[in-house]
Amino acid sequence: MAEINPWEPHVAPINQLVDELSGVFQDSTCPYVSPYHGGVNARILSILANPGNGAGGGKGSGFLTIENSDPTSRVQRELFAAVGIEPGDVTPWNACPWYIGDGKPTEAERIGGIAASADSHVLPRLIALMPGLKAVLLQGVDAQGAWAGFRGAHQAMIPAGLVVESTVHPLGTRRKDPQAQALIKQQQFGAYQAVARAASRS
């Protein structure tokens, strides 16, 4: 991947927040949001569980982006393209923003991209940086659980009219039963379509 500047104007404010999060846990690092995406101009916030090997680690790009070469990024590229969502329409994020490799996050890490501590309000700060935000796409149970906890404690901090869609992790559609697999893929595609419709609102 060509050299990428994390301090381009449309992503710099978000990546300043990323830098703050990188210091929360000792020796922890958070991949930056790539300028390939919309950053503060995005209309969709896409939340996954935690950065994968395509973003973090010794061989990762160091960026959250659907340009990464891992399967999760590939599936998202295909689905976003299929519903007419451009990379600039989206800002990627994670419930756990730190790269933890193949390990399981602690409870504090698991929700750190939503609220790194009881009074840090990470998500409201992120949302405040995205004035055109129309929709949130929660992909997988970790993202959904972290959002549910945030919503229960801080409902007033969620902008009125914000569309929130939940679906499986991008790689979570495999089922033994072909009919069940077809249904979950249909639901996944429907969630992507819903955030695309929300993003198109004036």
Short mmCIF file of C-alpha atoms in Angstrom, two decimals:
data_model
loop_
_atom_site.label_atom_id
_atom_site.label_comp_id
_atom_site.label_asym_id
_atom_site.label_seq_id
_atom_site.Cartn_x
_atom_site.Cartn_y
_atom_site.Cartn_z
CA MET A 1 0.00 0.00 0.00
CA ALA A 2 1.30 3.47 -0.89
CA GLU A 3 2.32 5.81 1.91
CA ILE A 4 -0.75 7.24 3.59
CA ASN A 5 -0.97 10.49 5.54
CA PRO A 6 -3.14 10.14 8.67
CA TRP A 7 -3.11 13.91 9.16
CA GLU A 8 -5.03 14.92 6.06
CA PRO A 9 -7.58 17.53 7.18
CA HIS A 10 -10.68 15.33 6.95
CA VAL A 11 -9.25 12.58 9.19
CA ALA A 12 -6.84 14.52 11.43
CA PRO A 13 -9.39 15.32 14.19
CA ILE A 14 -10.43 11.66 14.42
CA ASN A 15 -6.84 10.45 14.41
CA GLN A 16 -6.02 12.84 17.24
CA LEU A 17 -8.66 10.93 19.21
CA VAL A 18 -7.01 7.68 18.09
CA ASP A 19 -3.70 8.92 19.48
CA GLU A 20 -5.37 9.60 22.83
CA LEU A 21 -6.79 6.07 22.91
CA SER A 22 -3.41 4.57 22.05
CA GLY A 23 -2.12 5.72 25.42
CA VAL A 24 -4.97 4.33 27.53
CA PHE A 25 -3.41 0.89 27.99
CA GLN A 26 0.33 0.29 28.30
CA ASP A 27 1.96 -0.70 25.00
CA SER A 28 -1.40 -0.48 23.22
CA THR A 29 -1.75 0.90 19.72
CA CYS A 30 -4.77 1.84 17.67
CA PRO A 31 -4.70 1.89 13.86
CA TYR A 32 -5.51 5.26 12.35
CA VAL A 33 -8.56 5.92 10.19
CA SER A 34 -7.35 6.01 6.60
CA PRO A 35 -7.86 9.18 4.53
CA TYR A 36 -9.33 6.85 1.90
CA HIS A 37 -12.49 7.17 4.01
CA GLY A 38 -14.66 10.16 4.78
CA GLY A 39 -13.45 10.94 8.28
CA VAL A 40 -15.29 13.97 9.63
CA ASN A 41 -17.23 14.26 6.35
CA ALA A 42 -18.63 10.71 6.44
CA ARG A 43 -22.36 10.07 6.67
CA ILE A 44 -21.98 6.47 7.90
CA LEU A 45 -20.09 5.19 10.95
CA SER A 46 -19.24 1.48 10.56
CA ILE A 47 -18.37 -0.28 13.83
CA LEU A 48 -16.74 -3.71 14.06
CA ALA A 49 -15.28 -5.60 17.04
CA ASN A 50 -11.53 -4.83 16.91
CA PRO A 51 -8.79 -4.20 14.34
CA GLY A 52 -7.72 -7.32 12.46
CA ASN A 53 -4.34 -8.38 11.14
CA GLY A 54 -4.89 -6.34 7.99
CA ALA A 55 -4.78 -3.15 10.07
CA GLY A 56 -2.56 -3.96 13.04
CA GLY A 57 0.50 -6.00 13.89
CA GLY A 58 3.82 -6.20 12.11
CA LYS A 59 2.29 -6.90 8.71
CA GLY A 60 -0.77 -4.67 8.97
CA SER A 61 -1.22 -1.37 7.18
CA GLY A 62 -1.61 0.62 10.40
CA PHE A 63 -4.96 1.92 9.13
CA LEU A 64 -8.64 1.11 9.42
CA THR A 65 -9.72 0.85 5.80
CA ILE A 66 -11.62 -1.44 3.49
CA GLU A 67 -8.54 -1.21 1.25
CA ASN A 68 -6.76 -3.69 3.52
CA SER A 69 -6.07 -7.13 2.09
CA ASP A 70 -7.82 -9.22 4.77
CA PRO A 71 -11.11 -11.06 4.08
CA THR A 72 -13.17 -8.80 6.35
CA SER A 73 -12.11 -5.74 4.36
CA ARG A 74 -12.79 -7.50 1.06
CA VAL A 75 -16.35 -8.44 2.03
CA GLN A 76 -17.06 -4.87 3.14
CA ARG A 77 -15.66 -3.47 -0.11
CA GLU A 78 -18.00 -5.71 -2.07
CA LEU A 79 -21.08 -4.97 0.03
CA PHE A 80 -20.56 -1.21 0.17
CA ALA A 81 -20.03 -1.13 -3.60
CA ALA A 82 -23.13 -3.26 -4.20
CA VAL A 83 -25.39 -0.75 -2.42
CA GLY A 84 -23.72 2.33 -3.87
CA ILE A 85 -21.78 3.44 -0.80
CA GLU A 86 -18.46 5.11 -1.63
CA PRO A 87 -15.45 4.81 0.71
CA GLY A 88 -15.76 8.53 1.39
CA ASP A 89 -19.27 7.96 2.74
CA VAL A 90 -17.91 5.83 5.60
CA THR A 91 -15.71 6.16 8.66
CA PRO A 92 -14.60 2.79 10.07
CA TRP A 93 -14.38 2.30 13.84
CA ASN A 94 -14.14 -0.51 16.40
CA ALA A 95 -15.76 -1.28 19.74
CA CYS A 96 -12.24 -2.25 20.86
CA PRO A 97 -9.94 0.17 19.00
CA TRP A 98 -6.69 -1.48 20.07
CA TYR A 99 -4.92 -4.12 18.03
CA ILE A 100 -4.86 -7.25 20.20
CA GLY A 101 -3.84 -9.83 17.60
CA ASP A 102 -5.63 -13.14 17.98
CA GLY A 103 -6.31 -12.63 21.68
CA LYS A 104 -9.64 -11.80 23.29
CA PRO A 105 -10.11 -8.25 24.56
CA THR A 106 -10.69 -7.56 28.22
CA GLU A 107 -14.02 -6.03 29.18
CA ALA A 108 -12.41 -2.59 29.34
CA GLU A 109 -10.82 -3.08 25.93
CA ARG A 110 -13.98 -4.55 24.41
CA ILE A 111 -15.92 -1.31 24.75
CA GLY A 112 -12.99 1.13 24.58
CA GLY A 113 -13.98 2.58 21.24
CA ILE A 114 -17.32 3.48 22.73
CA ALA A 115 -16.20 4.63 26.21
CA ALA A 116 -12.61 4.09 27.29
CA SER A 117 -13.66 4.92 30.85
CA ALA A 118 -16.87 5.83 32.59
CA ASP A 119 -16.39 9.54 31.94
CA SER A 120 -14.45 9.57 28.67
CA HIS A 121 -17.44 9.46 26.30
CA VAL A 122 -15.37 8.41 23.29
CA LEU A 123 -18.34 7.83 21.02
CA PRO A 124 -20.01 11.21 21.62
CA ARG A 125 -16.68 12.87 20.87
CA LEU A 126 -16.39 10.92 17.64
CA ILE A 127 -19.98 11.67 16.64
CA ALA A 128 -19.43 15.37 17.40
CA LEU A 129 -16.60 15.35 14.87
CA MET A 130 -18.99 14.03 12.17
CA PRO A 131 -21.70 16.70 11.71
CA GLY A 132 -23.17 14.99 8.65
CA LEU A 133 -23.57 11.57 10.30
CA LYS A 134 -26.81 9.86 9.28
CA ALA A 135 -26.33 6.18 10.13
CA VAL A 136 -24.38 3.69 12.23
CA LEU A 137 -23.73 0.15 11.01
CA LEU A 138 -23.05 -2.32 13.84
CA GLN A 139 -21.35 -5.41 12.43
CA GLY A 140 -21.19 -8.35 14.84
CA VAL A 141 -22.21 -9.05 18.42
CA ASP A 142 -19.28 -7.18 20.00
CA ALA A 143 -20.16 -3.96 18.20
CA GLN A 144 -23.84 -4.41 19.00
CA GLY A 145 -23.18 -5.17 22.67
CA ALA A 146 -20.91 -2.17 23.12
CA TRP A 147 -23.47 0.11 21.46
CA ALA A 148 -26.29 -1.28 23.61
CA GLY A 149 -24.33 -0.52 26.76
CA PHE A 150 -23.59 2.99 25.56
CA ARG A 151 -27.20 3.61 24.54
CA GLY A 152 -28.50 2.42 27.90
CA ALA A 153 -26.24 4.79 29.81
CA HIS A 154 -26.12 7.76 27.46
CA GLN A 155 -29.28 7.83 25.34
CA ALA A 156 -29.30 11.64 25.39
CA MET A 157 -25.93 11.72 23.64
CA ILE A 158 -27.26 9.93 20.54
CA PRO A 159 -28.34 12.42 17.86
CA ALA A 160 -32.06 12.47 17.10
CA GLY A 161 -32.91 10.73 13.85
CA LEU A 162 -29.70 8.70 13.71
CA VAL A 163 -30.36 5.40 11.91
CA VAL A 164 -28.72 2.41 13.63
CA GLU A 165 -28.60 -0.92 11.78
CA SER A 166 -27.30 -4.20 13.19
CA THR A 167 -26.02 -7.19 11.25
CA VAL A 168 -23.52 -10.02 11.50
CA HIS A 169 -19.77 -9.60 11.27
CA PRO A 170 -18.77 -9.40 7.58
CA LEU A 171 -17.47 -12.98 7.80
CA GLY A 172 -20.34 -14.22 9.96
CA THR A 173 -22.76 -15.43 7.29
CA ARG A 174 -21.59 -19.03 7.00
CA ARG A 175 -24.23 -21.56 8.06
CA LYS A 176 -24.49 -25.34 7.63
CA ASP A 177 -28.03 -25.01 6.32
CA PRO A 178 -28.06 -23.33 2.87
CA GLN A 179 -31.44 -21.74 3.52
CA ALA A 180 -30.27 -20.27 6.83
CA GLN A 181 -27.14 -18.95 5.12
CA ALA A 182 -29.20 -17.33 2.39
CA LEU A 183 -31.42 -15.66 4.99
CA ILE A 184 -28.52 -14.24 7.00
CA LYS A 185 -26.88 -12.93 3.83
CA GLN A 186 -30.17 -11.31 2.89
CA GLN A 187 -30.38 -9.65 6.31
CA GLN A 188 -26.77 -8.45 6.02
CA PHE A 189 -27.40 -6.95 2.60
CA GLY A 190 -30.58 -5.32 3.88
CA ALA A 191 -28.65 -3.61 6.68
CA TYR A 192 -26.16 -2.20 4.16
CA GLN A 193 -29.05 -1.02 1.99
CA ALA A 194 -30.67 0.69 4.98
CA VAL A 195 -27.59 2.72 5.88
CA ALA A 196 -27.16 3.60 2.20
CA ARG A 197 -30.71 4.99 2.14
CA ALA A 198 -30.09 6.92 5.35
CA ALA A 199 -26.86 8.37 3.98
CA SER A 200 -28.64 9.60 0.86
CA ARG A 201 -31.06 11.76 2.84
CA SER A 202 -30.52 15.48 2.54
#
